[in-house]
Amino acid sequence: SQQGEEDPQALSIQEGENATMNCSYKTSINNLQWYRQNSGRGLVHLILIRSNEREKHSGRLRVTLDTSKKSSSLLITASRAADTASYFCATDDPRSGYSTLTFGKGTMLLVSP
Amino acid sequence: DTGVSQDPRHKITKRGQNVTFRCDPISEHNRLYWYRQTLGQGPEFLTYFQNEAQLEKSRLLSDRFSAERPKGSFSTLEIQRTEQGDSAMYLCASVLPMQGVGDYGYTFGSGTRLTVV
């Protein structure tokens, strides 16, 4: 079953604009991660935010986490055509001792030149 | 190549045939995961190895599926008597836990795309 649900399912923007994707989840977590997947390829780890953190930055990426609302957002600033990909949030389950991640269905981002 | 390697990249098989996929993780990563991803969905967990021990299996892993990781290095995922519903991308990921509880990120391979006809 999917733990996280991303919103929107698809997002189309112009180069230079910012892109915001949201993720909601259902159970308690140790951390939440965001991954990118180019068409037909494997996933690439972007950023991890722990449950006791509220905001984290990495380059053009900004992630927020609100554990009271069980939600997270990923902001990509000054988007580029190369950012076109699907973006997934993933949460681990503290009940599992093996750090198994549960992924959402993803947001498909299209950045037009 | 220091990434996670999966072989083959694509596999087309007839229904009822057996298939086997291979994953070579990053050498110092002791944790290895198999996931399955169908079109328009996120990856779904199949099974997990720590070194050579298979410690967790999803209910998605029916008795037609078997995974091994001999000697704690590469891993294989075998599907027996394939069905059309097995058509999916099969992803392998390895992890080197960093300092701190749960402080890690998966490194994924490029996946094996299986088509059952």
mmCIF file of N, CA, C and O in Angstrom, chain A residues 22-84:
data_model
loop_
_atom_site.group_PDB
_atom_site.id
_atom_site.type_symbol
_atom_site.label_atom_id
_atom_site.label_comp_id
_atom_site.label_asym_id
_atom_site.label_seq_id
_atom_site.Cartn_x
_atom_site.Cartn_y
_atom_site.Cartn_z
ATOM 1 N N ASN A 22 3.622 18.691 -2.975
ATOM 2 C CA ASN A 22 3.241 18.361 -1.610
ATOM 3 C C ASN A 22 3.098 16.867 -1.429
ATOM 4 O O ASN A 22 2.821 16.132 -2.381
ATOM 5 N N CYS A 23 3.303 16.448 -0.194
ATOM 6 C CA CYS A 23 3.211 15.028 0.135
ATOM 7 C C CYS A 23 2.489 14.896 1.467
ATOM 8 O O CYS A 23 2.820 15.610 2.427
ATOM 9 N N SER A 24 1.510 14.014 1.520
ATOM 10 C CA SER A 24 0.856 13.716 2.795
ATOM 11 C C SER A 24 1.071 12.252 3.112
ATOM 12 O O SER A 24 1.156 11.422 2.196
ATOM 13 N N TYR A 25 1.160 11.934 4.387
ATOM 14 C CA TYR A 25 1.373 10.560 4.791
ATOM 15 C C TYR A 25 0.477 10.232 5.975
ATOM 16 O O TYR A 25 -0.190 11.123 6.517
ATOM 17 N N LYS A 26 0.466 8.954 6.365
ATOM 18 C CA LYS A 26 -0.578 8.520 7.293
ATOM 19 C C LYS A 26 -0.074 8.178 8.690
ATOM 20 O O LYS A 26 -0.786 8.372 9.677
ATOM 21 N N THR A 27 1.113 7.624 8.786
ATOM 22 C CA THR A 27 1.562 7.141 10.094
ATOM 23 C C THR A 27 2.771 7.936 10.573
ATOM 24 O O THR A 27 3.309 8.772 9.852
ATOM 25 N N SER A 28 3.211 7.673 11.785
ATOM 26 C CA SER A 28 4.405 8.351 12.299
ATOM 27 C C SER A 28 5.626 7.925 11.492
ATOM 28 O O SER A 28 5.635 6.855 10.876
ATOM 29 N N ILE A 29 6.618 8.770 11.495
ATOM 30 C CA ILE A 29 7.805 8.511 10.678
ATOM 31 C C ILE A 29 9.075 8.822 11.456
ATOM 32 O O ILE A 29 9.042 9.574 12.431
ATOM 33 N N ASN A 30 10.184 8.216 11.020
ATOM 34 C CA ASN A 30 11.504 8.636 11.494
ATOM 35 C C ASN A 30 12.042 9.754 10.606
ATOM 36 O O ASN A 30 12.669 10.679 11.081
ATOM 37 N N ASN A 31 11.798 9.606 9.307
ATOM 38 C CA ASN A 31 12.249 10.619 8.372
ATOM 39 C C ASN A 31 11.426 10.543 7.102
ATOM 40 O O ASN A 31 10.691 9.567 6.877
ATOM 41 N N LEU A 32 11.533 11.569 6.294
ATOM 42 C CA LEU A 32 10.854 11.622 5.005
ATOM 43 C C LEU A 32 11.899 11.991 3.961
ATOM 44 O O LEU A 32 12.765 12.845 4.202
ATOM 45 N N GLN A 33 11.828 11.329 2.823
ATOM 46 C CA GLN A 33 12.823 11.557 1.782
ATOM 47 C C GLN A 33 12.114 11.904 0.472
ATOM 48 O O GLN A 33 10.980 11.503 0.244
ATOM 49 N N TRP A 34 12.815 12.637 -0.376
ATOM 50 C CA TRP A 34 12.336 12.926 -1.717
ATOM 51 C C TRP A 34 13.303 12.337 -2.728
ATOM 52 O O TRP A 34 14.531 12.408 -2.570
ATOM 53 N N TYR A 35 12.709 11.741 -3.786
ATOM 54 C CA TYR A 35 13.476 11.137 -4.868
ATOM 55 C C TYR A 35 12.985 11.680 -6.198
ATOM 56 O O TYR A 35 11.822 12.062 -6.347
ATOM 57 N N ARG A 36 13.893 11.676 -7.178
ATOM 58 C CA ARG A 36 13.546 12.051 -8.546
ATOM 59 C C ARG A 36 13.747 10.842 -9.460
ATOM 60 O O ARG A 36 14.678 10.056 -9.263
ATOM 61 N N GLN A 37 12.871 10.705 -10.443
ATOM 62 C CA GLN A 37 12.976 9.612 -11.401
ATOM 63 C C GLN A 37 12.781 10.158 -12.803
ATOM 64 O O GLN A 37 11.696 10.664 -13.124
ATOM 65 N N ASN A 38 13.820 10.060 -13.609
ATOM 66 C CA ASN A 38 13.676 10.384 -15.014
ATOM 67 C C ASN A 38 13.018 9.192 -15.705
ATOM 68 O O ASN A 38 13.143 8.057 -15.259
ATOM 69 N N SER A 39 12.350 9.456 -16.815
ATOM 70 C CA SER A 39 11.544 8.441 -17.483
ATOM 71 C C SER A 39 12.329 7.167 -17.735
ATOM 72 O O SER A 39 13.394 7.188 -18.353
ATOM 73 N N GLY A 40 11.798 6.045 -17.246
ATOM 74 C CA GLY A 40 12.402 4.752 -17.507
ATOM 75 C C GLY A 40 13.682 4.472 -16.764
ATOM 76 O O GLY A 40 14.381 3.496 -17.077
ATOM 77 N N ARG A 41 14.006 5.288 -15.798
ATOM 78 C CA ARG A 41 15.257 5.114 -15.055
ATOM 79 C C ARG A 41 14.983 4.826 -13.589
ATOM 80 O O ARG A 41 13.840 4.816 -13.131
ATOM 81 N N GLY A 42 16.076 4.571 -12.850
ATOM 82 C CA GLY A 42 15.947 4.385 -11.410
ATOM 83 C C GLY A 42 15.740 5.706 -10.706
ATOM 84 O O GLY A 42 15.783 6.769 -11.305
ATOM 85 N N LEU A 43 15.505 5.620 -9.409
ATOM 86 C CA LEU A 43 15.259 6.824 -8.608
ATOM 87 C C LEU A 43 16.571 7.372 -8.065
ATOM 88 O O LEU A 43 17.485 6.620 -7.737
ATOM 89 N N VAL A 44 16.621 8.686 -7.942
ATOM 90 C CA VAL A 44 17.799 9.365 -7.405
ATOM 91 C C VAL A 44 17.403 10.076 -6.118
ATOM 92 O O VAL A 44 16.432 10.842 -6.090
ATOM 93 N N HIS A 45 18.139 9.809 -5.060
ATOM 94 C CA HIS A 45 17.867 10.425 -3.768
ATOM 95 C C HIS A 45 18.203 11.913 -3.817
ATOM 96 O O HIS A 45 19.288 12.303 -4.232
ATOM 97 N N LEU A 46 17.236 12.749 -3.393
ATOM 98 C CA LEU A 46 17.441 14.191 -3.411
ATOM 99 C C LEU A 46 17.769 14.741 -2.030
ATOM 100 O O LEU A 46 18.748 15.464 -1.848
ATOM 101 N N ILE A 47 16.925 14.421 -1.054
ATOM 102 C CA ILE A 47 17.067 15.060 0.248
ATOM 103 C C ILE A 47 16.308 14.249 1.291
ATOM 104 O O ILE A 47 15.308 13.605 0.984
ATOM 105 N N LEU A 48 16.810 14.268 2.502
ATOM 106 C CA LEU A 48 16.181 13.573 3.633
ATOM 107 C C LEU A 48 15.948 14.588 4.739
ATOM 108 O O LEU A 48 16.835 15.399 5.045
ATOM 109 N N ILE A 49 14.766 14.547 5.332
ATOM 110 C CA ILE A 49 14.475 15.418 6.466
ATOM 111 C C ILE A 49 13.990 14.538 7.608
ATOM 112 O O ILE A 49 13.141 13.666 7.430
ATOM 113 N N ARG A 50 14.573 14.742 8.774
ATOM 114 C CA ARG A 50 14.212 13.926 9.926
ATOM 115 C C ARG A 50 12.936 14.451 10.568
ATOM 116 O O ARG A 50 12.557 15.605 10.384
ATOM 117 N N SER A 51 12.318 13.615 11.366
ATOM 118 C CA SER A 51 11.038 13.985 11.974
ATOM 119 C C SER A 51 11.160 15.154 12.948
ATOM 120 O O SER A 51 10.175 15.839 13.216
ATOM 121 N N ASN A 52 12.358 15.412 13.457
ATOM 122 C CA ASN A 52 12.525 16.543 14.384
ATOM 123 C C ASN A 52 13.009 17.808 13.667
ATOM 124 O O ASN A 52 13.321 18.809 14.308
ATOM 125 N N GLU A 53 13.065 17.758 12.355
ATOM 126 C CA GLU A 53 13.452 18.931 11.569
ATOM 127 C C GLU A 53 12.212 19.521 10.911
ATOM 128 O O GLU A 53 11.263 18.797 10.585
ATOM 129 N N ARG A 54 12.233 20.800 10.647
ATOM 130 C CA ARG A 54 11.082 21.466 10.031
ATOM 131 C C ARG A 54 11.374 21.935 8.625
ATOM 132 O O ARG A 54 10.460 22.077 7.805
ATOM 133 N N GLU A 55 12.642 22.233 8.355
ATOM 134 C CA GLU A 55 12.999 22.742 7.036
ATOM 135 C C GLU A 55 14.429 22.344 6.723
ATOM 136 O O GLU A 55 15.271 22.273 7.614
ATOM 137 N N LYS A 56 14.678 22.070 5.448
ATOM 138 C CA LYS A 56 16.014 21.706 5.025
ATOM 139 C C LYS A 56 16.251 22.214 3.612
ATOM 140 O O LYS A 56 15.334 22.226 2.787
ATOM 141 N N HIS A 57 17.482 22.624 3.332
ATOM 142 C CA HIS A 57 17.816 23.151 2.014
ATOM 143 C C HIS A 57 18.954 22.337 1.417
ATOM 144 O O HIS A 57 19.837 21.853 2.118
ATOM 145 N N SER A 58 18.914 22.212 0.094
ATOM 146 C CA SER A 58 20.026 21.606 -0.639
ATOM 147 C C SER A 58 20.030 22.208 -2.027
ATOM 148 O O SER A 58 19.193 21.877 -2.858
ATOM 149 N N GLY A 59 20.970 23.119 -2.280
ATOM 150 C CA GLY A 59 21.020 23.782 -3.580
ATOM 151 C C GLY A 59 19.719 24.517 -3.868
ATOM 152 O O GLY A 59 19.269 25.350 -3.084
ATOM 153 N N ARG A 60 19.061 24.177 -4.976
ATOM 154 C CA ARG A 60 17.792 24.812 -5.342
ATOM 155 C C ARG A 60 16.578 24.125 -4.706
ATOM 156 O O ARG A 60 15.446 24.470 -5.015
ATOM 157 N N LEU A 61 16.822 23.163 -3.854
ATOM 158 C CA LEU A 61 15.734 22.424 -3.209
ATOM 159 C C LEU A 61 15.492 22.932 -1.799
ATOM 160 O O LEU A 61 16.433 23.198 -1.050
ATOM 161 N N ARG A 62 14.203 23.044 -1.455
ATOM 162 C CA ARG A 62 13.824 23.376 -0.083
ATOM 163 C C ARG A 62 12.707 22.419 0.314
ATOM 164 O O ARG A 62 11.700 22.317 -0.367
ATOM 165 N N VAL A 63 12.911 21.737 1.409
ATOM 166 C CA VAL A 63 11.920 20.778 1.904
ATOM 167 C C VAL A 63 11.425 21.239 3.266
ATOM 168 O O VAL A 63 12.210 21.673 4.101
ATOM 169 N N THR A 64 10.122 21.154 3.449
ATOM 170 C CA THR A 64 9.542 21.421 4.764
ATOM 171 C C THR A 64 8.814 20.182 5.249
ATOM 172 O O THR A 64 8.386 19.340 4.448
ATOM 173 N N LEU A 65 8.697 20.076 6.537
ATOM 174 C CA LEU A 65 8.006 18.936 7.149
ATOM 175 C C LEU A 65 7.147 19.431 8.294
ATOM 176 O O LEU A 65 7.632 20.158 9.168
ATOM 177 N N ASP A 66 5.877 19.067 8.274
ATOM 178 C CA ASP A 66 4.954 19.390 9.358
ATOM 179 C C ASP A 66 4.390 18.071 9.888
ATOM 180 O O ASP A 66 3.462 17.515 9.311
ATOM 181 N N THR A 67 4.966 17.583 10.972
ATOM 182 C CA THR A 67 4.542 16.278 11.491
ATOM 183 C C THR A 67 3.157 16.331 12.113
ATOM 184 O O THR A 67 2.476 15.307 12.170
ATOM 185 N N SER A 68 2.720 17.514 12.547
ATOM 186 C CA SER A 68 1.376 17.611 13.124
ATOM 187 C C SER A 68 0.311 17.434 12.045
ATOM 188 O O SER A 68 -0.766 16.899 12.301
ATOM 189 N N LYS A 69 0.637 17.862 10.835
ATOM 190 C CA LYS A 69 -0.286 17.692 9.710
ATOM 191 C C LYS A 69 0.074 16.486 8.853
ATOM 192 O O LYS A 69 -0.596 16.201 7.868
ATOM 193 N N LYS A 70 1.168 15.820 9.213
ATOM 194 C CA LYS A 70 1.649 14.676 8.418
ATOM 195 C C LYS A 70 1.780 15.083 6.948
ATOM 196 O O LYS A 70 1.207 14.446 6.044
ATOM 197 N N SER A 71 2.529 16.131 6.719
ATOM 198 C CA SER A 71 2.704 16.607 5.345
ATOM 199 C C SER A 71 4.097 17.186 5.158
ATOM 200 O O SER A 71 4.763 17.619 6.108
ATOM 201 N N SER A 72 4.511 17.205 3.900
ATOM 202 C CA SER A 72 5.812 17.747 3.517
ATOM 203 C C SER A 72 5.651 18.447 2.175
ATOM 204 O O SER A 72 4.754 18.121 1.395
ATOM 205 N N SER A 73 6.525 19.412 1.919
ATOM 206 C CA SER A 73 6.535 20.040 0.603
ATOM 207 C C SER A 73 7.963 20.093 0.080
ATOM 208 O O SER A 73 8.925 20.200 0.846
ATOM 209 N N LEU A 74 8.066 19.999 -1.239
ATOM 210 C CA LEU A 74 9.351 20.129 -1.939
ATOM 211 C C LEU A 74 9.237 21.314 -2.878
ATOM 212 O O LEU A 74 8.347 21.350 -3.729
ATOM 213 N N LEU A 75 10.110 22.281 -2.693
ATOM 214 C CA LEU A 75 10.155 23.459 -3.553
ATOM 215 C C LEU A 75 11.429 23.401 -4.381
ATOM 216 O O LEU A 75 12.523 23.244 -3.830
ATOM 217 N N ILE A 76 11.274 23.506 -5.686
ATOM 218 C CA ILE A 76 12.424 23.618 -6.592
ATOM 219 C C ILE A 76 12.404 25.044 -7.124
ATOM 220 O O ILE A 76 11.452 25.459 -7.791
ATOM 221 N N THR A 77 13.435 25.796 -6.821
ATOM 222 C CA THR A 77 13.480 27.181 -7.268
ATOM 223 C C THR A 77 14.195 27.300 -8.617
ATOM 224 O O THR A 77 15.033 26.463 -8.967
ATOM 225 N N ALA A 78 13.828 28.346 -9.359
ATOM 226 C CA ALA A 78 14.484 28.631 -10.648
ATOM 227 C C ALA A 78 14.601 27.366 -11.488
ATOM 228 O O ALA A 78 15.715 26.942 -11.847
ATOM 229 N N SER A 79 13.476 26.740 -11.781
ATOM 230 C CA SER A 79 13.477 25.434 -12.446
ATOM 231 C C SER A 79 14.155 25.500 -13.822
ATOM 232 O O SER A 79 14.187 26.549 -14.485
ATOM 233 N N ARG A 80 14.654 24.341 -14.217
ATOM 234 C CA ARG A 80 15.321 24.182 -15.508
ATOM 235 C C ARG A 80 14.650 23.042 -16.258
ATOM 236 O O ARG A 80 14.022 22.175 -15.657
ATOM 237 N N ALA A 81 14.821 23.006 -17.562
ATOM 238 C CA ALA A 81 14.243 21.913 -18.353
ATOM 239 C C ALA A 81 14.745 20.556 -17.853
ATOM 240 O O ALA A 81 14.017 19.563 -17.881
ATOM 241 N N ALA A 82 15.975 20.514 -17.354
ATOM 242 C CA ALA A 82 16.546 19.259 -16.855
ATOM 243 C C ALA A 82 15.872 18.769 -15.575
ATOM 244 O O ALA A 82 16.083 17.620 -15.161
ATOM 245 N N ASP A 83 15.057 19.606 -14.952
ATOM 246 C CA ASP A 83 14.321 19.181 -13.751
ATOM 247 C C ASP A 83 13.098 18.349 -14.107
ATOM 248 O O ASP A 83 12.426 17.814 -13.219
ATOM 249 N N THR A 84 12.773 18.283 -15.407
ATOM 250 C CA THR A 84 11.630 17.478 -15.843
ATOM 251 C C THR A 84 11.829 16.033 -15.423
ATOM 252 O O THR A 84 12.811 15.390 -15.808
#
